[in-house]
Coordinates of C-alpha atoms in Angstrom, one line a residue:
M1116 CA -1.9 -9.3 0.1
P1117 CA 1.1 -8.2 2.3
P1118 CA 1.2 -9.6 5.9
R1119 CA 0.4 -8.1 9.2
K1120 CA 3.6 -8.1 11.2
K1121 CA 5.4 -6.5 14.2
I1122 CA 9.0 -5.6 14.4
T1123 CA 10.7 -5.2 17.7
A1124 CA 11.2 -1.6 19.0
D1125 CA 11.3 -1.2 22.7
A1126 CA 12.2 2.5 22.7
S1127 CA 9.6 5.2 22.4
A1128 CA 8.4 5.7 18.9
S1129 CA 9.9 8.8 17.4
V1130 CA 7.6 11.2 15.7
Q1131 CA 8.5 11.8 12.1
P1132 CA 7.5 15.0 10.3
T1133 CA 4.7 14.6 7.8
R1134 CA 5.8 15.2 4.2
T1135 CA 3.7 16.6 1.4
S1136 CA 1.5 13.9 0.0
A1137 CA -0.1 13.5 -3.4
R1138 CA -2.3 10.4 -3.7
N1139 CA -5.0 9.5 -6.0
Q1140 CA -8.7 9.1 -5.2
A1141 CA -10.7 7.3 -7.8
K1142 CA -14.1 8.6 -8.9
V1143 CA -16.2 7.5 -11.8
Q1144 CA -17.7 9.9 -14.3
A1145 CA -19.6 9.2 -17.5
T1146 CA -19.8 11.6 -20.4
V1147 CA -20.3 11.3 -24.2
A1148 CA -18.5 13.3 -26.9
A1149 CA -19.3 13.4 -30.6
S1150 CA -16.7 11.9 -32.9
A1151 CA -14.6 14.0 -35.2
P1152 CA -12.4 13.3 -38.2
A1153 CA -8.7 12.9 -37.3
P1154 CA -6.6 15.9 -38.3
T1155 CA -3.1 15.8 -39.5
P1156 CA -0.7 14.1 -37.0
T1157 CA 1.5 16.5 -35.1
A1158 CA 3.4 16.4 -31.8
T1159 CA 3.8 18.9 -29.0
T1160 CA 6.1 18.9 -26.0
S1161 CA 5.4 21.0 -22.9
A1162 CA 5.8 21.5 -19.2
P1163 CA 3.0 20.0 -17.2
K1164 CA 0.8 23.1 -17.0
A1165 CA 1.3 24.2 -20.6
Q1166 CA -1.3 22.4 -22.5
V1167 CA -0.7 22.7 -26.2
K1168 CA -3.3 21.4 -28.6
A1169 CA -2.5 20.3 -32.2
P1170 CA -4.3 22.3 -34.8
A1171 CA -7.4 20.8 -36.3
S1172 CA -6.0 21.3 -39.8
N1173 CA -2.9 22.8 -41.3
A1174 CA -2.1 22.4 -44.9
K1175 CA 1.6 23.3 -44.6
A1176 CA 2.2 21.1 -41.6
A1177 CA 0.3 18.3 -43.4
S1178 CA 2.7 18.4 -46.3
K1179 CA 5.7 17.8 -44.1
A1180 CA 4.3 15.4 -41.5
K1181 CA 4.4 11.7 -42.0
V1182 CA 2.4 9.2 -40.2
P1183 CA 5.0 7.1 -38.3
V1184 CA 4.9 3.4 -38.5
S1185 CA 6.7 0.8 -36.4
R1186 CA 10.0 0.1 -38.1
G1187 CA 12.9 -2.0 -36.8
K1188 CA 15.5 0.6 -37.7
G1189 CA 13.4 3.8 -37.7
K1190 CA 13.9 6.8 -35.5
R1191 CA 12.4 6.8 -32.1
L1192 CA 10.2 9.6 -30.9
H1193 CA 12.2 10.3 -27.7
N1194 CA 15.9 10.4 -27.1
E1195 CA 17.3 7.3 -25.3
D1196 CA 19.3 9.6 -23.1
D1197 CA 16.8 11.4 -20.9
E1198 CA 19.2 12.8 -18.4
D1199 CA 19.8 16.1 -20.1
E1200 CA 18.7 18.9 -17.7
D1201 CA 17.9 21.3 -20.5
K1202 CA 14.2 21.8 -20.4
P1203 CA 12.7 22.1 -24.0
E1204 CA 10.3 24.8 -24.7
A1205 CA 6.8 23.9 -25.9
K1206 CA 7.2 23.3 -29.6
K1207 CA 5.8 21.3 -32.5
V1208 CA 8.0 18.5 -33.9
K1209 CA 7.8 16.3 -36.9
S1210 CA 6.4 12.9 -36.1
D1211 CA 9.8 11.2 -36.2
D1212 CA 11.9 14.0 -34.6
K1213 CA 13.7 13.2 -31.4
V1214 CA 12.6 14.9 -28.3
D1215 CA 14.7 15.2 -25.1
D1216 CA 12.7 13.9 -22.2
S1217 CA 14.9 14.9 -19.3
D1218 CA 13.6 14.2 -15.8
D1219 CA 16.1 16.5 -14.0
E1220 CA 14.5 19.9 -14.5
P1221 CA 12.7 21.2 -11.3
A1222 CA 9.0 21.3 -11.7
P1223 CA 6.2 22.8 -9.5
A1224 CA 5.5 20.7 -6.4
P1225 CA 2.5 18.4 -6.9
K1226 CA -0.8 19.2 -5.3
K1227 CA -1.7 17.5 -2.1
M1228 CA -4.5 15.5 -3.7
V1229 CA -4.6 14.4 -7.3
T1230 CA -8.0 13.3 -8.6
V1231 CA -8.0 10.4 -11.0
V1232 CA -11.1 10.2 -13.1
K1233 CA -11.6 6.6 -14.4
R1234 CA -13.5 6.4 -17.6
G1235 CA -13.2 3.2 -19.4
A1236 CA -10.4 0.7 -18.6
A1237 CA -7.9 3.1 -17.0
P1238 CA -7.8 6.7 -15.8
V1239 CA -6.5 9.4 -18.1
D1240 CA -3.3 10.9 -16.7
P1241 CA -4.4 13.7 -14.3
C1242 CA -1.7 16.1 -15.6
S1243 CA -2.7 15.7 -19.2
G1244 CA -5.5 18.3 -19.2
N1245 CA -7.7 15.8 -20.9
V1246 CA -9.4 14.2 -17.9
D1247 CA -12.9 15.6 -18.8
T1248 CA -12.7 15.0 -22.6
H1249 CA -10.7 11.9 -23.3
Q1250 CA -10.4 8.2 -22.3
V1251 CA -7.7 5.6 -22.5
L1252 CA -7.9 3.3 -25.5
S1253 CA -8.9 -0.2 -24.7
T1254 CA -9.0 -2.9 -27.4
S1255 CA -9.2 -6.7 -27.5
D1256 CA -5.5 -6.8 -27.1
G1257 CA -5.5 -4.8 -23.8
V1258 CA -5.4 -1.4 -22.2
W1259 CA -2.9 1.0 -23.8
D1260 CA -1.6 2.5 -20.6
A1261 CA 1.9 2.0 -19.0
M1262 CA 3.6 3.4 -16.0
M1263 CA 7.4 2.9 -15.7
N1264 CA 10.0 3.8 -13.1
Q1265 CA 13.8 3.8 -13.0
T1266 CA 16.0 4.4 -10.0
D1267 CA 19.8 4.4 -10.2
V1268 CA 21.2 5.5 -6.9
G1269 CA 24.7 5.9 -8.2
A1270 CA 23.6 8.4 -10.8
N1271 CA 21.1 10.0 -8.5
A1272 CA 18.4 9.1 -11.0
N1273 CA 14.8 8.5 -9.7
K1274 CA 12.4 9.0 -12.6
F1275 CA 9.1 7.9 -14.0
Y1276 CA 7.7 7.6 -17.5
V1277 CA 4.0 7.4 -18.5
I1278 CA 2.7 6.3 -21.9
Q1279 CA -1.0 6.4 -22.8
V1280 CA -3.1 6.2 -26.0
V1281 CA -6.0 8.5 -25.4
H1282 CA -8.9 9.5 -27.6
P1283 CA -12.0 11.8 -27.4
I1284 CA -14.8 10.1 -25.5
G1285 CA -16.7 8.0 -27.9
N1286 CA -14.3 8.5 -30.9
D1287 CA -11.4 6.0 -31.0
N1288 CA -10.7 6.9 -34.6
S1289 CA -8.8 10.0 -33.4
C1290 CA -6.1 8.8 -31.0
T1291 CA -3.2 10.6 -29.4
L1292 CA 0.0 9.2 -28.0
F1293 CA 0.5 10.9 -24.6
T1294 CA 3.8 10.7 -22.7
R1295 CA 4.9 12.3 -19.5
W1296 CA 8.3 11.9 -17.7
G1297 CA 10.2 13.4 -14.8
R1298 CA 11.6 12.9 -11.4
V1299 CA 9.5 10.9 -9.0
G1300 CA 7.4 13.3 -6.9
E1301 CA 7.2 16.0 -9.6
N1302 CA 4.8 16.5 -12.5
G1303 CA 7.6 16.6 -15.0
Q1304 CA 7.2 17.3 -18.7
Q1305 CA 4.8 15.9 -21.3
Q1306 CA 4.3 15.4 -25.0
R1307 CA 1.4 14.6 -27.3
K1308 CA 1.8 13.0 -30.7
G1309 CA -1.0 12.5 -33.2
P1310 CA -3.9 12.2 -33.8
F1311 CA -3.7 8.8 -35.4
S1312 CA -6.0 5.9 -36.1
S1313 CA -6.1 3.4 -33.2
S1314 CA -3.8 0.9 -35.0
V1315 CA -1.1 3.5 -35.7
A1316 CA -1.3 4.8 -32.1
V1317 CA -0.9 1.3 -30.7
A1318 CA 2.1 0.7 -32.9
E1319 CA 3.6 4.0 -31.6
F1320 CA 2.8 3.0 -28.1
K1321 CA 4.6 -0.4 -28.5
K1322 CA 7.6 1.3 -30.1
Q1323 CA 7.9 3.8 -27.2
F1324 CA 7.5 1.1 -24.6
K1325 CA 10.3 -1.0 -26.1
A1326 CA 12.6 2.0 -26.4
K1327 CA 12.2 2.6 -22.7
T1328 CA 12.3 -1.0 -21.4
S1329 CA 14.1 -3.0 -24.2
T1330 CA 11.2 -5.4 -23.8
N1331 CA 8.3 -6.0 -26.2
W1332 CA 4.9 -4.9 -24.8
E1333 CA 3.6 -8.5 -25.3
Q1334 CA 6.4 -9.8 -23.0
R1335 CA 6.0 -7.3 -20.2
H1336 CA 4.6 -9.7 -17.6
G1337 CA 7.5 -11.3 -15.7
M1338 CA 10.0 -9.1 -17.6
A1339 CA 13.5 -8.7 -16.2
T1340 CA 14.5 -5.1 -15.9
K1341 CA 17.5 -4.3 -18.1
K1342 CA 20.4 -2.1 -17.1
G1343 CA 19.7 1.5 -17.7
K1344 CA 16.1 0.8 -18.7
Y1345 CA 12.8 1.4 -17.0
T1346 CA 10.8 -1.1 -14.9
W1347 CA 7.2 -1.6 -15.9
L1348 CA 4.8 -1.2 -12.9
E1349 CA 1.8 -3.4 -13.1
R1350 CA -1.4 -1.6 -12.1
D1351 CA -4.8 -3.1 -11.4
F1352 CA -7.5 -1.1 -13.3
E1353 CA -10.2 -3.7 -13.1
E1354 CA -13.6 -2.5 -11.8
D1355 CA -14.0 -3.1 -8.1
E1356 CA -17.0 -5.4 -7.7
P1357 CA -18.9 -5.3 -4.5
D1358 CA -19.4 -8.5 -2.5
K1359 CA -22.3 -10.5 -3.8
A1360 CA -23.8 -10.6 -0.3
D1361 CA -23.8 -6.8 -0.3
S1362 CA -25.5 -6.4 -3.7
N1363 CA -29.2 -5.8 -4.0
G1364 CA -31.3 -7.6 -6.5
G1365 CA -32.1 -4.5 -8.5
G1366 CA -28.8 -4.6 -10.3
S1367 CA -27.1 -1.7 -8.6
S1368 CA -23.5 -1.4 -9.7
G1369 CA -22.4 -0.6 -6.2
A1370 CA -20.2 2.2 -7.3
A1371 CA -19.7 4.9 -4.7
S1372 CA -20.4 7.5 -7.3
K1373 CA -24.1 6.5 -7.4
E1374 CA -24.8 8.0 -4.1
P1375 CA -28.5 8.6 -3.4
E1376 CA -29.6 12.2 -3.4
N1377 CA -31.2 11.9 0.0
I1378 CA -28.6 10.5 2.4
P1379 CA -30.2 8.9 5.4
D1380 CA -28.8 9.2 8.9
S1381 CA -26.5 6.5 10.0
A1382 CA -28.0 3.5 11.9
L1383 CA -24.7 2.8 13.7
A1384 CA -23.9 3.9 17.2
D1385 CA -22.0 7.2 17.4
E1386 CA -18.9 5.4 18.7
V1387 CA -18.9 3.0 15.7
Q1388 CA -19.4 5.9 13.3
E1389 CA -16.4 7.5 14.9
L1390 CA -14.3 4.4 14.3
C1391 CA -15.4 4.2 10.7
R1392 CA -14.4 7.8 10.0
I1393 CA -10.9 7.0 11.3
I1394 CA -10.3 3.7 9.5
F1395 CA -11.7 5.0 6.2
S1396 CA -10.1 8.4 6.4
T1397 CA -8.4 9.4 3.1
K1398 CA -6.7 12.2 5.0
F1399 CA -5.0 9.8 7.3
I1400 CA -4.0 7.5 4.4
D1401 CA -2.4 10.5 2.8
A1402 CA -0.4 11.3 6.0
H1403 CA 0.8 7.8 6.6
L1404 CA 1.8 7.2 2.9
S1405 CA 3.6 10.6 2.9
S1406 CA 5.5 9.8 6.1
M1407 CA 6.9 6.6 4.4
N1408 CA 8.0 8.5 1.2
Y1409 CA 5.6 6.5 -1.0
D1410 CA 4.6 8.2 -4.2
A1411 CA 0.9 7.4 -4.7
N1412 CA 0.9 9.5 -7.9
K1413 CA 2.7 6.6 -9.6
L1414 CA 0.9 3.7 -8.1
P1415 CA -2.5 4.9 -6.8
L1416 CA -3.9 3.0 -3.9
G1417 CA -6.7 0.7 -5.1
K1418 CA -4.7 0.2 -8.3
L1419 CA -1.8 -1.7 -6.9
A1420 CA -1.4 -5.1 -8.5
K1421 CA -0.7 -7.9 -6.1
G1422 CA 2.3 -8.8 -8.2
T1423 CA 3.8 -5.4 -7.7
I1424 CA 3.7 -5.7 -3.9
L1425 CA 5.2 -9.2 -4.0
N1426 CA 7.9 -8.0 -6.4
G1427 CA 8.7 -5.3 -3.8
F1428 CA 9.2 -8.0 -1.1
A1429 CA 11.3 -10.1 -3.5
A1430 CA 13.6 -7.2 -4.2
L1431 CA 14.2 -6.6 -0.5
K1432 CA 14.8 -10.3 0.0
T1433 CA 17.5 -10.4 -2.7
L1434 CA 19.2 -7.3 -1.2
S1435 CA 19.1 -9.0 2.2
E1436 CA 20.8 -12.1 0.9
V1437 CA 23.6 -10.1 -0.7
I1438 CA 24.3 -8.0 2.4
S1439 CA 24.3 -11.2 4.5
N1440 CA 26.8 -12.8 2.2
P1441 CA 28.9 -10.1 0.4
G1442 CA 30.9 -12.8 -1.4
S1443 CA 27.9 -14.6 -2.8
A1444 CA 27.5 -15.6 -6.4
T1445 CA 24.8 -13.0 -6.8
A1446 CA 27.1 -10.2 -5.7
T1447 CA 29.9 -11.5 -7.9
Q1448 CA 27.7 -11.7 -11.0
M1449 CA 26.5 -8.2 -10.4
G1450 CA 30.0 -6.8 -10.4
G1451 CA 30.9 -7.0 -6.7
Y1452 CA 29.3 -6.1 -3.4
R1453 CA 29.1 -2.3 -3.9
K1454 CA 27.7 -2.5 -7.3
A1455 CA 25.2 -5.2 -6.3
V1456 CA 23.7 -3.3 -3.3
E1457 CA 23.4 -0.1 -5.4
D1458 CA 21.7 -2.0 -8.2
L1459 CA 19.4 -3.9 -5.9
T1460 CA 18.5 -0.8 -3.9
G1461 CA 17.6 0.9 -7.2
R1462 CA 15.6 -2.2 -8.2
Y1463 CA 13.4 -1.9 -5.1
Y1464 CA 12.9 1.8 -5.5
S1465 CA 12.0 1.2 -9.1
I1466 CA 9.2 -1.2 -8.1
I1467 CA 7.9 0.7 -5.2
P1468 CA 8.2 4.4 -6.1
H1469 CA 9.7 6.7 -3.4
V1470 CA 10.0 10.4 -3.2
F1471 CA 13.5 11.7 -2.4
G1472 CA 13.1 15.1 -3.9
R1473 CA 16.4 16.1 -5.4
N1474 CA 18.4 14.1 -2.8
R1475 CA 20.2 11.0 -3.8
P1476 CA 18.2 7.9 -3.0
T1477 CA 19.5 6.1 0.1
V1478 CA 21.7 3.1 -0.6
I1479 CA 20.9 0.1 1.6
D1480 CA 24.5 -1.2 1.9
S1481 CA 25.1 -2.6 5.4
A1482 CA 23.5 -4.9 7.9
V1483 CA 22.6 -1.9 10.1
L1484 CA 21.0 0.0 7.2
L1485 CA 19.3 -3.2 6.0
K1486 CA 17.7 -3.7 9.4
R1487 CA 16.6 -0.1 9.6
A1488 CA 15.4 -0.3 6.0
A1489 CA 13.6 -3.6 6.8
L1490 CA 11.8 -1.9 9.6
Q1491 CA 10.7 1.0 7.4
E1492 CA 10.3 -0.7 4.0
L1493 CA 8.6 -3.9 5.1
D1494 CA 6.3 -1.7 7.1
L1495 CA 5.6 0.3 3.9
V1496 CA 5.0 -2.7 1.6
D1497 CA 3.0 -4.3 4.4
A1498 CA 0.9 -1.3 5.0
L1499 CA 0.2 -0.8 1.2
G1500 CA -1.8 -4.0 1.1
D1501 CA -4.1 -2.9 4.0
M1502 CA -4.4 0.6 2.7
E1503 CA -5.2 -0.7 -0.7
I1504 CA -8.1 -2.6 0.8
A1505 CA -9.4 0.5 2.6
S1506 CA -9.2 2.5 -0.7
K1507 CA -11.1 -0.2 -2.6
L1508 CA -13.7 -0.4 0.1
I1509 CA -14.2 3.3 0.0
S1510 CA -14.6 3.4 -3.7
S1511 CA -16.8 0.3 -4.1
S1512 CA -19.1 0.3 -1.1
V1513 CA -22.7 -0.4 -2.1
L1514 CA -24.9 2.6 -1.0
T1515 CA -28.1 0.6 -0.8
D1516 CA -29.3 -2.2 1.4
D1517 CA -30.6 -5.6 0.3
S1518 CA -34.0 -4.1 -0.4
G1519 CA -32.6 -1.2 -2.5
K1520 CA -33.1 1.5 0.1
A1521 CA -30.4 4.1 0.5
L1522 CA -27.6 3.6 3.0
N1523 CA -25.5 6.3 4.8
P1524 CA -22.0 6.1 3.3
I1525 CA -20.5 5.3 6.7
D1526 CA -23.0 2.4 7.1
A1527 CA -22.0 1.2 3.7
H1528 CA -18.3 1.3 4.5
F1529 CA -18.9 -0.6 7.8
K1530 CA -21.1 -3.2 6.0
S1531 CA -18.3 -3.8 3.5
L1532 CA -16.1 -5.1 6.3
R1533 CA -18.4 -8.1 6.6
L1534 CA -17.9 -8.4 10.4
T1535 CA -20.0 -11.0 12.3
N1536 CA -20.3 -8.6 15.2
M1537 CA -19.0 -5.3 16.5
E1538 CA -20.4 -4.0 19.7
H1539 CA -19.4 -0.8 21.5
L1540 CA -18.8 -1.3 25.2
V1541 CA -20.5 0.9 27.8
K1542 CA -17.8 2.7 29.8
T1543 CA -19.4 2.0 33.1
S1544 CA -19.4 -1.8 32.5
Q1545 CA -17.0 -4.2 34.2
E1546 CA -15.8 -5.3 30.8
F1547 CA -14.7 -1.8 29.9
K1548 CA -13.2 -1.2 33.3
G1549 CA -11.2 -4.5 33.1
L1550 CA -9.8 -3.5 29.7
E1551 CA -9.0 0.0 31.1
A1552 CA -7.0 -1.6 34.0
Y1553 CA -5.1 -3.9 31.5
A1554 CA -4.1 -0.8 29.6
R1555 CA -3.2 1.2 32.7
D1556 CA -1.2 -1.5 34.5
T1557 CA 0.9 -2.6 31.5
H1558 CA 2.5 0.8 30.7
G1559 CA 6.2 0.2 30.1
S1560 CA 8.5 2.3 32.2
T1561 CA 10.8 3.0 29.3
H1562 CA 7.9 4.4 27.1
S1563 CA 7.4 8.1 27.5
Y1564 CA 4.0 8.4 25.7
N1565 CA 0.7 8.2 27.5
V1566 CA -2.1 5.9 26.3
Q1567 CA -5.7 6.8 27.3
L1568 CA -8.5 4.4 26.5
L1569 CA -11.3 6.2 24.7
N1570 CA -13.6 3.5 23.3
A1571 CA -13.6 -0.3 23.3
Y1572 CA -15.5 -2.6 20.9
R1573 CA -16.2 -6.3 21.0
V1574 CA -15.3 -7.8 17.6
E1575 CA -16.0 -11.1 15.9
R1576 CA -14.9 -12.4 12.5
Q1577 CA -16.6 -15.7 11.5
E1578 CA -13.7 -16.7 9.3
E1579 CA -11.4 -16.6 12.3
T1580 CA -13.8 -18.6 14.5
D1581 CA -14.2 -21.3 11.7
A1582 CA -10.4 -21.6 11.3
W1583 CA -9.9 -21.7 15.1
N1584 CA -12.4 -24.5 15.6
K1585 CA -11.1 -26.4 12.6
A1586 CA -7.6 -26.4 14.0
G1587 CA -8.9 -27.7 17.3
F1588 CA -8.0 -24.7 19.4
D1589 CA -11.5 -24.5 21.0
G1590 CA -10.4 -27.5 23.1
L1591 CA -7.2 -26.1 24.6
K1592 CA -6.6 -26.2 28.3
D1593 CA -7.1 -23.2 30.5
G1594 CA -4.1 -20.9 30.3
E1595 CA -2.9 -22.1 26.9
R1596 CA -4.6 -19.1 25.4
L1597 CA -3.6 -15.5 26.2
L1598 CA -5.3 -12.1 25.6
L1599 CA -2.6 -10.1 23.9
W1600 CA -2.1 -6.7 22.3
H1601 CA -1.4 -6.0 18.6
G1602 CA -0.9 -2.4 17.4
S1603 CA -0.9 -1.1 13.8
R1604 CA -1.5 2.1 11.8
T1605 CA -5.2 3.3 11.8
T1606 CA -5.0 3.1 8.1
N1607 CA -4.4 -0.6 8.2
F1608 CA -7.5 -1.5 10.2
A1609 CA -9.9 -1.7 7.3
G1610 CA -7.7 -4.4 5.8
I1611 CA -7.2 -6.1 9.1
L1612 CA -10.9 -6.2 10.0
K1613 CA -11.8 -7.3 6.4
Q1614 CA -9.1 -10.1 6.0
G1615 CA -7.6 -10.6 9.5
L1616 CA -4.0 -10.6 10.6
R1617 CA -1.7 -12.2 8.1
I1618 CA 1.8 -13.7 7.8
A1619 CA 4.5 -12.3 5.5
P1620 CA 4.6 -14.1 2.1
P1621 CA 7.6 -16.2 1.0
E1622 CA 8.9 -13.2 -1.1
A1623 CA 9.5 -11.1 2.1
P1624 CA 13.1 -11.2 3.5
V1625 CA 13.4 -12.6 7.0
T1626 CA 15.6 -9.7 8.0
G1627 CA 13.6 -7.2 10.0
Y1628 CA 11.5 -9.9 11.7
M1629 CA 13.3 -10.5 15.0
F1630 CA 11.8 -13.9 15.5
G1631 CA 10.9 -14.9 12.0
K1632 CA 7.9 -14.1 9.8
G1633 CA 4.8 -14.3 12.0
V1634 CA 2.2 -12.2 13.7
Y1635 CA 3.7 -10.4 16.8
F1636 CA 1.9 -9.7 20.0
A1637 CA 2.7 -8.2 23.4
D1638 CA 1.4 -8.3 27.0
I1639 CA 2.4 -4.6 27.4
I1640 CA 0.1 -2.1 25.8
T1641 CA 2.8 0.5 25.2
K1642 CA 4.9 -2.1 23.4
S1643 CA 2.2 -2.4 20.8
A1644 CA 1.1 1.2 20.9
G1645 CA 4.4 2.2 19.4
Y1646 CA 3.4 0.8 16.1
C1647 CA 0.2 2.9 15.9
Y1648 CA 1.9 6.1 14.6
A1649 CA -0.9 8.0 16.3
H1650 CA 0.8 11.4 15.5
L1651 CA -0.3 10.8 11.8
S1652 CA -3.9 10.3 12.8
N1653 CA -4.6 13.3 15.0
G1654 CA -3.2 11.6 18.1
T1655 CA -5.7 8.7 17.8
G1656 CA -4.4 5.1 17.8
L1657 CA -6.1 1.7 17.4
L1658 CA -5.1 -1.6 19.0
L1659 CA -6.4 -5.1 19.0
L1660 CA -6.7 -7.5 21.9
C1661 CA -6.6 -11.0 20.5
E1662 CA -7.2 -14.4 21.9
V1663 CA -4.0 -16.2 20.9
A1664 CA -3.1 -19.9 21.2
V1665 CA 0.5 -19.7 22.3
K1666 CA 1.3 -22.4 24.9
P1667 CA 3.5 -24.3 24.9
F1668 CA 5.9 -21.6 23.7
Y1669 CA 9.5 -21.7 22.7
E1670 CA 11.4 -19.2 24.8
L1671 CA 14.3 -17.1 23.5
N1672 CA 16.4 -14.3 25.1
N1673 CA 17.9 -13.1 21.8
A1674 CA 16.7 -12.6 18.2
S1675 CA 16.6 -15.6 15.9
Y1676 CA 15.5 -15.4 12.3
N1677 CA 15.0 -19.2 12.5
A1678 CA 12.6 -19.1 15.4
A1679 CA 9.6 -20.3 13.4
Q1680 CA 11.4 -23.5 12.4
D1681 CA 13.0 -24.0 15.8
S1682 CA 9.7 -23.6 17.6
R1683 CA 8.0 -26.2 15.4
A1684 CA 10.9 -28.6 15.9
A1685 CA 10.5 -28.2 19.6
A1686 CA 6.7 -29.0 19.3
C1687 CA 5.8 -25.5 20.4
R1688 CA 2.9 -23.4 19.2
A1689 CA 4.6 -20.1 19.4
T1690 CA 7.8 -18.3 20.2
K1691 CA 8.1 -16.1 23.3
G1692 CA 10.8 -13.4 23.3
V1693 CA 11.5 -13.1 27.0
G1694 CA 11.6 -9.5 28.3
R1695 CA 13.1 -8.1 31.4
Y1696 CA 9.8 -6.3 32.5
R1697 CA 6.8 -8.6 32.6
P1698 CA 3.4 -9.2 34.2
G1699 CA 3.7 -10.4 37.8
A1700 CA 0.6 -12.5 37.7
W1701 CA -2.2 -13.7 35.4
Q1702 CA -5.9 -14.0 35.7
D1703 CA -8.9 -15.5 33.9
A1704 CA -10.1 -13.0 31.3
G1705 CA -13.6 -14.4 31.4
D1706 CA -14.0 -13.7 35.1
T1707 CA -12.2 -10.3 35.0
L1708 CA -14.1 -9.0 32.0
E1709 CA -17.4 -10.8 32.8
N1710 CA -17.2 -12.2 29.3
E1711 CA -17.9 -16.0 29.4
T1712 CA -16.7 -16.5 25.9
L1713 CA -13.2 -15.8 27.3
T1714 CA -13.3 -18.3 30.1
G1715 CA -10.0 -20.1 30.2
V1716 CA -8.1 -17.3 28.5
H1717 CA -5.5 -15.6 30.7
M1718 CA -4.6 -11.9 30.8
P1719 CA -2.1 -10.0 33.0
H1720 CA -3.1 -9.0 36.5
G1721 CA -1.6 -6.1 38.4
K1722 CA 1.6 -4.1 37.8
L1723 CA 4.7 -5.1 35.9
E1724 CA 7.7 -6.7 37.6
D1725 CA 11.4 -6.5 36.9
G1726 CA 12.7 -10.0 36.2
K1727 CA 16.3 -8.6 36.1
D1728 CA 17.1 -11.1 33.5
T1729 CA 19.9 -10.8 30.9
T1730 CA 17.9 -10.5 27.8
A1731 CA 17.8 -8.5 24.5
L1732 CA 14.2 -7.4 25.1
M1733 CA 12.8 -5.0 27.6
Y1734 CA 9.3 -6.6 27.3
N1735 CA 7.8 -9.9 26.3
E1736 CA 6.8 -10.7 22.7
Y1737 CA 4.7 -13.6 21.4
I1738 CA 4.9 -14.7 17.8
V1739 CA 2.6 -17.2 16.1
Y1740 CA 3.2 -18.5 12.6
D1741 CA -0.3 -19.6 11.8
P1742 CA -3.2 -17.1 11.5
A1743 CA -5.6 -19.9 12.7
Q1744 CA -4.1 -19.3 16.2
I1745 CA -5.6 -15.8 16.3
R1746 CA -9.1 -14.6 17.2
V1747 CA -9.7 -10.8 17.4
R1748 CA -11.7 -10.2 20.5
Y1749 CA -11.5 -6.4 21.1
L1750 CA -10.6 -3.3 19.2
L1751 CA -9.5 -0.3 21.4
M1752 CA -9.4 3.3 20.4
V1753 CA -6.8 5.3 22.4
K1754 CA -5.5 8.8 22.7
M1755 CA -1.8 9.2 22.6

């Protein structure tokens, strides 16, 4: 999974307009259809809404149509050049006729939500018109479904291509080759060819895949994208299995679709229910994905393969290396600096689909743009991992308890987080008041937004406690542990609570991480609140207060991508980016919050002071490079 990270940004977070989103929500349906004999193969091409069905039987057409087979020098179904803007009218074609599959003709804007019905091994394309009647062919050789993407920023090409072998439910003797293509963010055009036997349909699928990628279907894993060809996007269509600890002995599948008819009231406190509605909100996931230009039509959340996310990181890393060294061997081999940055930018957009409308995709071709892109794109790739977890938890939560009794869906989602403890704090308690004071007193003077504490929750994750104790941090001296802020998108919190805060993988470029790849914290609430993007969640933000083993720390006044290595070489546990404005004093968190489990942990006391230092930062940052140094202690819900 992608990491949890923080990137320095001391200025007030700018509010970005929400763009139209179209993401997929998986739901499982089961239907049965009677088999029918396969009629004569035909092909139809149409715009997305014009569903044209092949006739059941046509003697004249049958006399002309030939069942195509895979031939080394035979004609391909689609023209290699799919940049022609002429939109073909719906028409029948002979099985081997060429069909122009241009992606440049405007199409109706996609709906805000696209429902993907998964029946069998993969969902039928939602634009096909066959969602309720067909399923994707699955054989011992695999699932016959492929999503491809191609971005060429120089040519203003940003297009997708879908291939599926589908058949009527329960009748795989009558298969159709379905293809759809167009510009990313649009529905595009589509074609059907067939019906065929499953073996002929598979041969046609393989031929079409090779025509678009220049790679054999059997060699798609680890394939290198060839110039002018599509990139295959690996998707994960395995069934989401619930945790064994959450399954009941009655053999329940745990699928969210098997929701009991009589839904019981939630057993959770109202404040915990409110939190669950936020972190499992598909509406908020939509808004956050849309704001980052991500096209969930192409790679639905919950279907992202881990390798796809890592490939996205790797593409950015290579781009970073070329920009850092324009005369590198990589740049030279790719035809020079300009050609290299265009191709590498396109490679990244091909792996992680972005919606640019009809605008030319932005070329990342300078250190300034790279840093800006790193802030945005690493945030995107990072967030995709956590949102993927949320999406899978939503779709796979078990709606019964251990005894088989029905659970409220909110309770089921909460249970899927597998938290050791979450306890809502009473607002009149000293613990809540102490946290409220911490939030109030650490408001940065350069931050214009207000942060109002709404709810606070004690949190415990057993995995963190075990890792903490194993590393020996339970024996640290007083003051070597600090209670620090970490902010993130509300849509990331299901993933964070489920798996904890994580470090960027080796595939991620170091550019964009001011002090190297680690988990970033602050002692100023508004510093961390800027990463909540609360305007995308109805003005509600979520932050963590974590117990972090940081001392002794390695102090820096300026950015250093090598901070992780340098801090280790100096025998320090963490890096501290020294800020101008900082807490004037520190106090024992156990005493202040009347929480004895925090005895010896320090937290700021009182207002901020101006250190008047010459430093690149306005506020302190603390970076650790080992997740074992982190224990989540509180989750705070704020209004911004």
